[in-house]
Amino acid sequence: MVSEPLLNAVKVTKSFGALRAVDQVNLQVYPGSITSVIGPNGAGKTTLFNLLCNFISPDQGEVFLAGEPIHRLPPHRIARRGMVRTFQVARVLSRLTVLDNMRLGAQGQTGENFWCTWYQGRAISRQERQLRDQAMAILESVGLAAMADTYAGALSGGQRKLLEIARALMSEPKLLLLDEPAAGVNPRLIEQICEYITALNRQGLTFLIIEHNMDLIMSLSDQVWVLAEGRNLVEGTPAQVQTNHQVLEAYLGC
Ligand SMILES: Nc1ncnc2c1ncn2[C@@H]1O[C@H](COP(=O)(O)OP(=O)(O)OP(=O)(O)O)[C@@H](O)[C@H]1O
Ligand SMILES: [Mg+2]
């Protein structure tokens, strides 16, 4: 690929005590791509996501988004710059409705600011309407519109995953990081999630996806990065990675 990476992680490192969970890991995500991170359990994939979004600070290394360093920015400012993540165990707020969960995904709304609240009551109600319309349109596209007023706690595991992706879209990200979007999801919903990712990618959204579901990885990814024991093992197209003997060894231990 010829363009500059949208996300570029350089020698990112994090230790927990004596354990080097992520050890000098490099990663590049190109604009418009679906890029995946795979590796055995404990390889450091989720920790890498935490480092990319600065949920935990790296001991060493740098992360650039669209060429700008982001490794010293707090997560909410990274989100404002267009990189948003979901979690391995979906973090939806069970006691809020689906629609209220969606509202929480929007950023930089006028109503967040006290003075704006004071002076711009009318603007807020207009914005609130726009927010609701935006949320309903996204919920429609994931098939959750009928559940807008349902408590999120009543959703199935797969529906929660979908809601988390839908909520992330409320902030109109450029790059969406998904940590195991198919884990614990029934096959029909996995298919729906895959179709949704493909459709969003066609509209220009770039993805970085952690997944153990190899069918999903191989069918969706442009580029696959393999981690093992906290380090880069190999990277390549799905076909290259699938036949790589180092990858087979890492997974099968043979
Ligand atoms: N906060 C923490 N404190 C201590 N050790 C941690 C912490 N977070 C992760 N680890 C350890 O770091 C290593 C990498 O964990 P991580 O969750 O990043 O792996 P993973 O590749 O996401 O695994 P999985 O596929 O099972 O989700 C593991 O050995 C894990 O036990
Ligand atoms: Mg993980």
PDB file of C-alpha atoms and ligand atoms in Angstrom:
ATOM      1  CA  MET A   1       0.000   0.000   0.000  1.00  0.00           C
ATOM      2  CA  VAL A   2       1.278   3.443  -0.850  1.00  0.00           C
ATOM      3  CA  SER A   3      -0.556   5.748   1.560  1.00  0.00           C
ATOM      4  CA  GLU A   4       0.649   6.734   5.040  1.00  0.00           C
ATOM      5  CA  PRO A   5      -0.660   4.558   7.857  1.00  0.00           C
ATOM      6  CA  LEU A   6      -3.701   5.924   9.663  1.00  0.00           C
ATOM      7  CA  LEU A   7      -2.450   4.239  12.830  1.00  0.00           C
ATOM      8  CA  ASN A   8       1.206   3.545  13.439  1.00  0.00           C
ATOM      9  CA  ALA A   9       2.460   1.927  16.625  1.00  0.00           C
ATOM     10  CA  VAL A  10       6.226   1.875  17.063  1.00  0.00           C
ATOM     11  CA  LYS A  11       7.954  -0.471  19.527  1.00  0.00           C
ATOM     12  CA  VAL A  12       5.135  -0.284  22.051  1.00  0.00           C
ATOM     13  CA  THR A  13       6.023  -2.036  25.299  1.00  0.00           C
ATOM     14  CA  LYS A  14       4.194  -2.802  28.552  1.00  0.00           C
ATOM     15  CA  SER A  15       5.212  -4.976  31.497  1.00  0.00           C
ATOM     16  CA  PHE A  16       3.061  -6.167  34.365  1.00  0.00           C
ATOM     17  CA  GLY A  17       5.646  -6.988  37.042  1.00  0.00           C
ATOM     18  CA  ALA A  18       8.019  -9.495  35.499  1.00  0.00           C
ATOM     19  CA  LEU A  19       5.683 -10.216  32.560  1.00  0.00           C
ATOM     20  CA  ARG A  20       6.325  -8.367  29.306  1.00  0.00           C
ATOM     21  CA  ALA A  21       2.738  -8.480  28.067  1.00  0.00           C
ATOM     22  CA  VAL A  22       3.569  -6.339  25.008  1.00  0.00           C
ATOM     23  CA  ASP A  23       7.182  -6.275  23.925  1.00  0.00           C
ATOM     24  CA  GLN A  24       8.355  -3.778  21.280  1.00  0.00           C
ATOM     25  CA  VAL A  25       5.293  -4.326  19.130  1.00  0.00           C
ATOM     26  CA  ASN A  26       4.951  -2.520  15.798  1.00  0.00           C
ATOM     27  CA  LEU A  27       1.632  -2.222  13.977  1.00  0.00           C
ATOM     28  CA  GLN A  28       0.390  -0.279  11.000  1.00  0.00           C
ATOM     29  CA  VAL A  29      -3.213   0.197   9.937  1.00  0.00           C
ATOM     30  CA  TYR A  30      -3.769   1.726   6.513  1.00  0.00           C
ATOM     31  CA  PRO A  31      -6.708   3.991   5.743  1.00  0.00           C
ATOM     32  CA  GLY A  32      -9.710   2.155   4.354  1.00  0.00           C
ATOM     33  CA  SER A  33      -8.423  -1.263   5.413  1.00  0.00           C
ATOM     34  CA  ILE A  34      -9.739  -3.982   7.664  1.00  0.00           C
ATOM     35  CA  THR A  35      -6.662  -4.968   9.637  1.00  0.00           C
ATOM     36  CA  SER A  36      -6.664  -7.773  12.185  1.00  0.00           C
ATOM     37  CA  VAL A  37      -4.617  -8.790  15.193  1.00  0.00           C
ATOM     38  CA  ILE A  38      -4.589 -12.488  16.009  1.00  0.00           C
ATOM     39  CA  GLY A  39      -2.625 -14.668  18.388  1.00  0.00           C
ATOM     40  CA  PRO A  40      -3.075 -17.312  21.063  1.00  0.00           C
ATOM     41  CA  ASN A  41      -4.715 -16.488  24.416  1.00  0.00           C
ATOM     42  CA  GLY A  42      -2.482 -14.203  26.461  1.00  0.00           C
ATOM     43  CA  ALA A  43      -0.504 -13.034  23.406  1.00  0.00           C
ATOM     44  CA  GLY A  44      -1.032  -9.384  24.417  1.00  0.00           C
ATOM     45  CA  LYS A  45      -3.762  -8.380  21.949  1.00  0.00           C
ATOM     46  CA  THR A  46      -6.119  -6.671  24.399  1.00  0.00           C
ATOM     47  CA  THR A  47      -3.187  -5.060  26.201  1.00  0.00           C
ATOM     48  CA  LEU A  48      -2.051  -3.683  22.837  1.00  0.00           C
ATOM     49  CA  PHE A  49      -5.521  -2.133  22.292  1.00  0.00           C
ATOM     50  CA  ASN A  50      -5.330  -0.639  25.796  1.00  0.00           C
ATOM     51  CA  LEU A  51      -1.961   0.879  24.906  1.00  0.00           C
ATOM     52  CA  LEU A  52      -3.106   2.198  21.509  1.00  0.00           C
ATOM     53  CA  CYS A  53      -6.015   4.053  23.151  1.00  0.00           C
ATOM     54  CA  ASN A  54      -3.935   4.960  26.236  1.00  0.00           C
ATOM     55  CA  PHE A  55      -6.283   3.172  28.619  1.00  0.00           C
ATOM     56  CA  ILE A  56      -2.960   2.078  30.054  1.00  0.00           C
ATOM     57  CA  SER A  57       0.261   3.991  29.402  1.00  0.00           C
ATOM     58  CA  PRO A  58       3.046   2.285  27.496  1.00  0.00           C
ATOM     59  CA  ASP A  59       6.396   1.860  29.290  1.00  0.00           C
ATOM     60  CA  GLN A  60       8.045   2.608  25.961  1.00  0.00           C
ATOM     61  CA  GLY A  61       7.081   3.248  22.384  1.00  0.00           C
ATOM     62  CA  GLU A  62       5.048   5.694  20.373  1.00  0.00           C
ATOM     63  CA  VAL A  63       1.632   5.695  18.726  1.00  0.00           C
ATOM     64  CA  PHE A  64       0.695   7.966  15.830  1.00  0.00           C
ATOM     65  CA  LEU A  65      -2.793   8.618  14.474  1.00  0.00           C
ATOM     66  CA  ALA A  66      -2.808  10.243  11.036  1.00  0.00           C
ATOM     67  CA  GLY A  67       0.845  11.121  11.633  1.00  0.00           C
ATOM     68  CA  GLU A  68       0.231  12.866  14.989  1.00  0.00           C
ATOM     69  CA  PRO A  69       1.587  11.426  18.259  1.00  0.00           C
ATOM     70  CA  ILE A  70      -1.268  10.311  20.535  1.00  0.00           C
ATOM     71  CA  HIS A  71       0.473   8.212  23.197  1.00  0.00           C
ATOM     72  CA  ARG A  72       0.364  11.053  25.734  1.00  0.00           C
ATOM     73  CA  LEU A  73      -3.261  12.007  25.094  1.00  0.00           C
ATOM     74  CA  PRO A  74      -6.052  10.804  27.404  1.00  0.00           C
ATOM     75  CA  PRO A  75      -8.453   8.255  25.837  1.00  0.00           C
ATOM     76  CA  HIS A  76     -11.332  10.729  25.373  1.00  0.00           C
ATOM     77  CA  ARG A  77      -9.086  13.041  23.329  1.00  0.00           C
ATOM     78  CA  ILE A  78      -7.922  10.112  21.230  1.00  0.00           C
ATOM     79  CA  ALA A  79     -11.599   9.280  20.651  1.00  0.00           C
ATOM     80  CA  ARG A  80     -12.227  12.872  19.555  1.00  0.00           C
ATOM     81  CA  ARG A  81      -9.463  12.492  16.997  1.00  0.00           C
ATOM     82  CA  GLY A  82     -11.382   9.609  15.484  1.00  0.00           C
ATOM     83  CA  MET A  83     -10.119   6.385  17.073  1.00  0.00           C
ATOM     84  CA  VAL A  84     -12.753   4.554  19.131  1.00  0.00           C
ATOM     85  CA  ARG A  85     -12.707   1.054  20.601  1.00  0.00           C
ATOM     86  CA  THR A  86     -15.063  -1.621  21.833  1.00  0.00           C
ATOM     87  CA  PHE A  87     -14.298  -4.104  24.598  1.00  0.00           C
ATOM     88  CA  GLN A  88     -13.753  -7.884  24.714  1.00  0.00           C
ATOM     89  CA  VAL A  89     -16.666  -8.076  27.159  1.00  0.00           C
ATOM     90  CA  ALA A  90     -19.201  -5.562  25.832  1.00  0.00           C
ATOM     91  CA  ARG A  91     -19.544  -2.607  28.198  1.00  0.00           C
ATOM     92  CA  VAL A  92     -23.096  -1.484  27.712  1.00  0.00           C
ATOM     93  CA  LEU A  93     -24.968   0.085  30.600  1.00  0.00           C
ATOM     94  CA  SER A  94     -27.616  -2.492  31.493  1.00  0.00           C
ATOM     95  CA  ARG A  95     -29.863  -0.107  33.429  1.00  0.00           C
ATOM     96  CA  LEU A  96     -30.104   2.375  30.592  1.00  0.00           C
ATOM     97  CA  THR A  97     -32.185   1.878  27.491  1.00  0.00           C
ATOM     98  CA  VAL A  98     -30.569   1.044  24.179  1.00  0.00           C
ATOM     99  CA  LEU A  99     -31.260   4.606  23.001  1.00  0.00           C
ATOM    100  CA  ASP A 100     -29.681   6.156  26.122  1.00  0.00           C
ATOM    101  CA  ASN A 101     -26.610   3.969  25.617  1.00  0.00           C
ATOM    102  CA  MET A 102     -26.408   5.409  22.100  1.00  0.00           C
ATOM    103  CA  ARG A 103     -26.639   8.966  23.432  1.00  0.00           C
ATOM    104  CA  LEU A 104     -23.602   8.284  25.600  1.00  0.00           C
ATOM    105  CA  GLY A 105     -21.586   7.505  22.478  1.00  0.00           C
ATOM    106  CA  ALA A 106     -21.962  11.014  21.067  1.00  0.00           C
ATOM    107  CA  GLN A 107     -19.198  13.479  21.809  1.00  0.00           C
ATOM    108  CA  GLY A 108     -18.776  17.213  21.935  1.00  0.00           C
ATOM    109  CA  GLN A 109     -22.486  17.902  22.198  1.00  0.00           C
ATOM    110  CA  THR A 110     -23.589  21.410  23.050  1.00  0.00           C
ATOM    111  CA  GLY A 111     -25.498  20.143  26.077  1.00  0.00           C
ATOM    112  CA  GLU A 112     -22.261  18.960  27.698  1.00  0.00           C
ATOM    113  CA  ASN A 113     -21.224  22.560  28.314  1.00  0.00           C
ATOM    114  CA  PHE A 114     -22.833  24.516  31.164  1.00  0.00           C
ATOM    115  CA  TRP A 115     -22.732  27.946  29.468  1.00  0.00           C
ATOM    116  CA  CYS A 116     -24.101  26.514  26.276  1.00  0.00           C
ATOM    117  CA  THR A 117     -26.859  24.907  28.324  1.00  0.00           C
ATOM    118  CA  TRP A 118     -27.628  28.305  29.850  1.00  0.00           C
ATOM    119  CA  TYR A 119     -27.686  30.321  26.663  1.00  0.00           C
ATOM    120  CA  GLN A 120     -28.690  27.880  23.999  1.00  0.00           C
ATOM    121  CA  GLY A 121     -31.713  25.973  25.244  1.00  0.00           C
ATOM    122  CA  ARG A 122     -33.281  25.938  21.814  1.00  0.00           C
ATOM    123  CA  ALA A 123     -30.095  24.776  20.167  1.00  0.00           C
ATOM    124  CA  ILE A 124     -29.944  21.881  22.623  1.00  0.00           C
ATOM    125  CA  SER A 125     -33.427  20.641  21.904  1.00  0.00           C
ATOM    126  CA  ARG A 126     -32.654  20.825  18.185  1.00  0.00           C
ATOM    127  CA  GLN A 127     -29.405  18.970  18.800  1.00  0.00           C
ATOM    128  CA  GLU A 128     -31.171  16.436  20.995  1.00  0.00           C
ATOM    129  CA  ARG A 129     -33.548  15.736  18.122  1.00  0.00           C
ATOM    130  CA  GLN A 130     -30.645  15.353  15.703  1.00  0.00           C
ATOM    131  CA  LEU A 131     -28.912  13.039  18.156  1.00  0.00           C
ATOM    132  CA  ARG A 132     -32.008  10.892  18.464  1.00  0.00           C
ATOM    133  CA  ASP A 133     -32.391  10.740  14.673  1.00  0.00           C
ATOM    134  CA  GLN A 134     -28.738   9.801  14.264  1.00  0.00           C
ATOM    135  CA  ALA A 135     -29.042   7.125  16.978  1.00  0.00           C
ATOM    136  CA  MET A 136     -32.223   5.691  15.453  1.00  0.00           C
ATOM    137  CA  ALA A 137     -30.682   5.585  11.963  1.00  0.00           C
ATOM    138  CA  ILE A 138     -27.673   3.650  13.274  1.00  0.00           C
ATOM    139  CA  LEU A 139     -29.882   1.321  15.338  1.00  0.00           C
ATOM    140  CA  GLU A 140     -31.972   0.736  12.226  1.00  0.00           C
ATOM    141  CA  SER A 141     -28.873  -0.276  10.278  1.00  0.00           C
ATOM    142  CA  VAL A 142     -27.909  -2.883  12.926  1.00  0.00           C
ATOM    143  CA  GLY A 143     -31.433  -4.184  13.345  1.00  0.00           C
ATOM    144  CA  LEU A 144     -31.853  -2.872  16.902  1.00  0.00           C
ATOM    145  CA  ALA A 145     -34.289  -0.012  16.237  1.00  0.00           C
ATOM    146  CA  ALA A 146     -37.239  -1.970  17.613  1.00  0.00           C
ATOM    147  CA  MET A 147     -35.341  -2.312  20.893  1.00  0.00           C
ATOM    148  CA  ALA A 148     -34.523   1.392  21.312  1.00  0.00           C
ATOM    149  CA  ASP A 149     -36.569   1.677  24.507  1.00  0.00           C
ATOM    150  CA  THR A 150     -35.554  -1.719  25.903  1.00  0.00           C
ATOM    151  CA  TYR A 151     -33.100  -1.839  28.800  1.00  0.00           C
ATOM    152  CA  ALA A 152     -29.699  -2.851  27.441  1.00  0.00           C
ATOM    153  CA  GLY A 153     -29.536  -5.498  30.181  1.00  0.00           C
ATOM    154  CA  ALA A 154     -32.263  -7.442  28.346  1.00  0.00           C
ATOM    155  CA  LEU A 155     -30.173  -7.823  25.160  1.00  0.00           C
ATOM    156  CA  SER A 156     -28.419 -11.055  24.211  1.00  0.00           C
ATOM    157  CA  GLY A 157     -24.611 -11.192  24.191  1.00  0.00           C
ATOM    158  CA  GLY A 158     -24.560 -10.703  20.419  1.00  0.00           C
ATOM    159  CA  GLN A 159     -26.982  -7.788  20.540  1.00  0.00           C
ATOM    160  CA  ARG A 160     -24.790  -6.124  23.185  1.00  0.00           C
ATOM    161  CA  LYS A 161     -21.816  -6.460  20.861  1.00  0.00           C
ATOM    162  CA  LEU A 162     -23.849  -4.859  18.083  1.00  0.00           C
ATOM    163  CA  LEU A 163     -24.991  -2.088  20.419  1.00  0.00           C
ATOM    164  CA  GLU A 164     -21.388  -1.408  21.405  1.00  0.00           C
ATOM    165  CA  ILE A 165     -20.384  -1.041  17.745  1.00  0.00           C
ATOM    166  CA  ALA A 166     -23.448   1.103  17.070  1.00  0.00           C
ATOM    167  CA  ARG A 167     -22.669   3.335  20.071  1.00  0.00           C
ATOM    168  CA  ALA A 168     -19.061   3.755  18.914  1.00  0.00           C
ATOM    169  CA  LEU A 169     -20.398   5.009  15.560  1.00  0.00           C
ATOM    170  CA  MET A 170     -22.238   7.873  17.275  1.00  0.00           C
ATOM    171  CA  SER A 171     -18.954   9.778  17.517  1.00  0.00           C
ATOM    172  CA  GLU A 172     -18.360   9.303  13.768  1.00  0.00           C
ATOM    173  CA  PRO A 173     -14.927   7.660  14.103  1.00  0.00           C
ATOM    174  CA  LYS A 174     -12.347   7.226  11.338  1.00  0.00           C
ATOM    175  CA  LEU A 175     -10.899   4.106  12.913  1.00  0.00           C
ATOM    176  CA  LEU A 176     -12.828   1.549  14.935  1.00  0.00           C
ATOM    177  CA  LEU A 177     -11.018  -0.974  17.144  1.00  0.00           C
ATOM    178  CA  LEU A 178     -13.079  -4.081  17.870  1.00  0.00           C
ATOM    179  CA  ASP A 179     -11.916  -6.534  20.547  1.00  0.00           C
ATOM    180  CA  GLU A 180     -13.432  -9.932  19.689  1.00  0.00           C
ATOM    181  CA  PRO A 181     -16.695  -8.770  18.105  1.00  0.00           C
ATOM    182  CA  ALA A 182     -17.775 -12.374  17.491  1.00  0.00           C
ATOM    183  CA  ALA A 183     -16.953 -13.864  20.908  1.00  0.00           C
ATOM    184  CA  GLY A 184     -20.004 -15.448  22.532  1.00  0.00           C
ATOM    185  CA  VAL A 185     -22.203 -14.472  19.599  1.00  0.00           C
ATOM    186  CA  ASN A 186     -24.492 -16.939  17.818  1.00  0.00           C
ATOM    187  CA  PRO A 187     -23.603 -17.785  14.186  1.00  0.00           C
ATOM    188  CA  ARG A 188     -26.517 -15.831  12.683  1.00  0.00           C
ATOM    189  CA  LEU A 189     -25.527 -12.668  14.514  1.00  0.00           C
ATOM    190  CA  ILE A 190     -21.843 -13.218  13.634  1.00  0.00           C
ATOM    191  CA  GLU A 191     -22.907 -13.149   9.992  1.00  0.00           C
ATOM    192  CA  GLN A 192     -24.830  -9.934  10.628  1.00  0.00           C
ATOM    193  CA  ILE A 193     -21.830  -8.359  12.389  1.00  0.00           C
ATOM    194  CA  CYS A 194     -19.572  -9.324   9.446  1.00  0.00           C
ATOM    195  CA  GLU A 195     -21.998  -7.810   6.936  1.00  0.00           C
ATOM    196  CA  TYR A 196     -22.193  -4.664   9.008  1.00  0.00           C
ATOM    197  CA  ILE A 197     -18.392  -4.336   9.237  1.00  0.00           C
ATOM    198  CA  THR A 198     -18.120  -4.826   5.467  1.00  0.00           C
ATOM    199  CA  ALA A 199     -20.801  -2.230   4.754  1.00  0.00           C
ATOM    200  CA  LEU A 200     -19.200   0.343   7.082  1.00  0.00           C
ATOM    201  CA  ASN A 201     -15.798  -0.340   5.556  1.00  0.00           C
ATOM    202  CA  ARG A 202     -17.226   0.303   2.067  1.00  0.00           C
ATOM    203  CA  GLN A 203     -18.426   3.667   3.389  1.00  0.00           C
ATOM    204  CA  GLY A 204     -14.813   4.487   4.328  1.00  0.00           C
ATOM    205  CA  LEU A 205     -14.477   3.380   7.953  1.00  0.00           C
ATOM    206  CA  THR A 206     -11.146   1.732   8.799  1.00  0.00           C
ATOM    207  CA  PHE A 207     -11.113  -1.242  11.197  1.00  0.00           C
ATOM    208  CA  LEU A 208      -8.634  -2.883  13.525  1.00  0.00           C
ATOM    209  CA  ILE A 209     -10.080  -6.156  14.783  1.00  0.00           C
ATOM    210  CA  ILE A 210      -8.949  -8.683  17.377  1.00  0.00           C
ATOM    211  CA  GLU A 211     -10.616 -12.040  16.814  1.00  0.00           C
ATOM    212  CA  HIS A 212     -10.181 -15.755  17.445  1.00  0.00           C
ATOM    213  CA  ASN A 213     -12.819 -16.660  14.849  1.00  0.00           C
ATOM    214  CA  MET A 214     -10.580 -17.541  11.914  1.00  0.00           C
ATOM    215  CA  ASP A 215     -13.394 -17.643   9.349  1.00  0.00           C
ATOM    216  CA  LEU A 216     -14.212 -14.047  10.208  1.00  0.00           C
ATOM    217  CA  ILE A 217     -10.549 -12.978  10.144  1.00  0.00           C
ATOM    218  CA  MET A 218      -9.804 -14.681   6.862  1.00  0.00           C
ATOM    219  CA  SER A 219     -12.921 -13.438   5.085  1.00  0.00           C
ATOM    220  CA  LEU A 220     -12.793  -9.818   6.282  1.00  0.00           C
ATOM    221  CA  SER A 221      -9.144  -8.849   6.646  1.00  0.00           C
ATOM    222  CA  ASP A 222      -6.891  -7.085   4.186  1.00  0.00           C
ATOM    223  CA  GLN A 223      -3.902  -7.483   6.484  1.00  0.00           C
ATOM    224  CA  VAL A 224      -3.314  -9.717   9.501  1.00  0.00           C
ATOM    225  CA  TRP A 225      -0.778  -9.100  12.277  1.00  0.00           C
ATOM    226  CA  VAL A 226       0.097 -12.081  14.438  1.00  0.00           C
ATOM    227  CA  LEU A 227       1.265 -11.659  18.025  1.00  0.00           C
ATOM    228  CA  ALA A 228       2.721 -14.400  20.201  1.00  0.00           C
ATOM    229  CA  GLU A 229       3.993 -14.022  23.759  1.00  0.00           C
ATOM    230  CA  GLY A 230       3.763 -10.241  23.524  1.00  0.00           C
ATOM    231  CA  ARG A 231       5.792  -9.901  20.329  1.00  0.00           C
ATOM    232  CA  ASN A 232       5.226  -9.465  16.612  1.00  0.00           C
ATOM    233  CA  LEU A 233       5.408 -12.881  15.008  1.00  0.00           C
ATOM    234  CA  VAL A 234       4.448 -12.295  11.357  1.00  0.00           C
ATOM    235  CA  GLU A 235       2.176 -10.066   9.297  1.00  0.00           C
ATOM    236  CA  GLY A 236       0.687 -10.512   5.870  1.00  0.00           C
ATOM    237  CA  THR A 237      -2.425 -11.168   3.883  1.00  0.00           C
ATOM    238  CA  PRO A 238      -4.827 -13.786   5.270  1.00  0.00           C
ATOM    239  CA  ALA A 239      -3.516 -16.320   2.732  1.00  0.00           C
ATOM    240  CA  GLN A 240       0.124 -15.662   3.709  1.00  0.00           C
ATOM    241  CA  VAL A 241      -0.569 -15.905   7.423  1.00  0.00           C
ATOM    242  CA  GLN A 242      -2.768 -18.996   7.149  1.00  0.00           C
ATOM    243  CA  THR A 243       0.050 -21.045   5.653  1.00  0.00           C
ATOM    244  CA  ASN A 244       2.901 -19.612   7.720  1.00  0.00           C
ATOM    245  CA  HIS A 245       4.596 -22.352   9.752  1.00  0.00           C
ATOM    246  CA  GLN A 246       5.484 -19.945  12.615  1.00  0.00           C
ATOM    247  CA  VAL A 247       1.804 -19.134  13.000  1.00  0.00           C
ATOM    248  CA  LEU A 248       0.832 -22.793  13.026  1.00  0.00           C
ATOM    249  CA  GLU A 249       3.517 -23.459  15.646  1.00  0.00           C
ATOM    250  CA  ALA A 250       2.319 -20.577  17.833  1.00  0.00           C
ATOM    251  CA  TYR A 251      -1.265 -21.826  17.733  1.00  0.00           C
ATOM    252  CA  LEU A 252      -0.679 -25.534  17.888  1.00  0.00           C
ATOM    253  CA  GLY A 253       2.523 -25.492  19.916  1.00  0.00           C
ATOM    254  CA  CYS A 254       4.121 -27.970  17.528  1.00  0.00           C
TER     255      CYS A 254
HETATM  256  N1  LIG B   1      -3.743  -5.598  34.275  1.00  0.00           N
HETATM  257  C1  LIG B   1      -2.955  -6.665  34.206  1.00  0.00           C
HETATM  258  N2  LIG B   1      -2.154  -7.021  35.217  1.00  0.00           N
HETATM  259  C2  LIG B   1      -1.371  -8.106  35.136  1.00  0.00           C
HETATM  260  N3  LIG B   1      -1.269  -8.903  34.059  1.00  0.00           N
HETATM  261  C3  LIG B   1      -2.044  -8.595  33.014  1.00  0.00           C
HETATM  262  C4  LIG B   1      -2.935  -7.469  33.019  1.00  0.00           C
HETATM  263  N4  LIG B   1      -3.572  -7.416  31.817  1.00  0.00           N
HETATM  264  C5  LIG B   1      -3.112  -8.449  31.107  1.00  0.00           C
HETATM  265  N5  LIG B   1      -2.204  -9.166  31.807  1.00  0.00           N
HETATM  266  C6  LIG B   1      -1.467 -10.341  31.342  1.00  0.00           C
HETATM  267  O1  LIG B   1      -0.836  -9.960  30.119  1.00  0.00           O
HETATM  268  C7  LIG B   1      -0.866 -11.030  29.184  1.00  0.00           C
HETATM  269  C8  LIG B   1      -1.560 -10.559  27.911  1.00  0.00           C
HETATM  270  O2  LIG B   1      -2.952 -10.413  28.206  1.00  0.00           O
HETATM  271  P1  LIG B   1      -4.006  -9.901  27.121  1.00  0.00           P
HETATM  272  O3  LIG B   1      -5.293  -9.794  27.828  1.00  0.00           O
HETATM  273  O4  LIG B   1      -3.467  -8.700  26.466  1.00  0.00           O
HETATM  274  O5  LIG B   1      -3.988 -11.124  26.113  1.00  0.00           O
HETATM  275  P2  LIG B   1      -4.930 -11.407  24.847  1.00  0.00           P
HETATM  276  O6  LIG B   1      -4.011 -11.659  23.694  1.00  0.00           O
HETATM  277  O7  LIG B   1      -5.931 -10.342  24.713  1.00  0.00           O
HETATM  278  O8  LIG B   1      -5.605 -12.782  25.287  1.00  0.00           O
HETATM  279  P3  LIG B   1      -7.099 -13.335  24.961  1.00  0.00           P
HETATM  280  O9  LIG B   1      -7.051 -13.871  23.562  1.00  0.00           O
HETATM  281  O10 LIG B   1      -7.264 -14.455  25.959  1.00  0.00           O
HETATM  282  O11 LIG B   1      -8.083 -12.224  25.161  1.00  0.00           O
HETATM  283  C9  LIG B   1      -1.562 -12.192  29.872  1.00  0.00           C
HETATM  284  O12 LIG B   1      -0.568 -13.044  30.420  1.00  0.00           O
HETATM  285  C10 LIG B   1      -2.365 -11.522  30.968  1.00  0.00           C
HETATM  286  O13 LIG B   1      -2.565 -12.391  32.062  1.00  0.00           O
HETATM  287 MG    MG B   2      -8.001 -10.264  24.806  1.00  0.00          MG
END
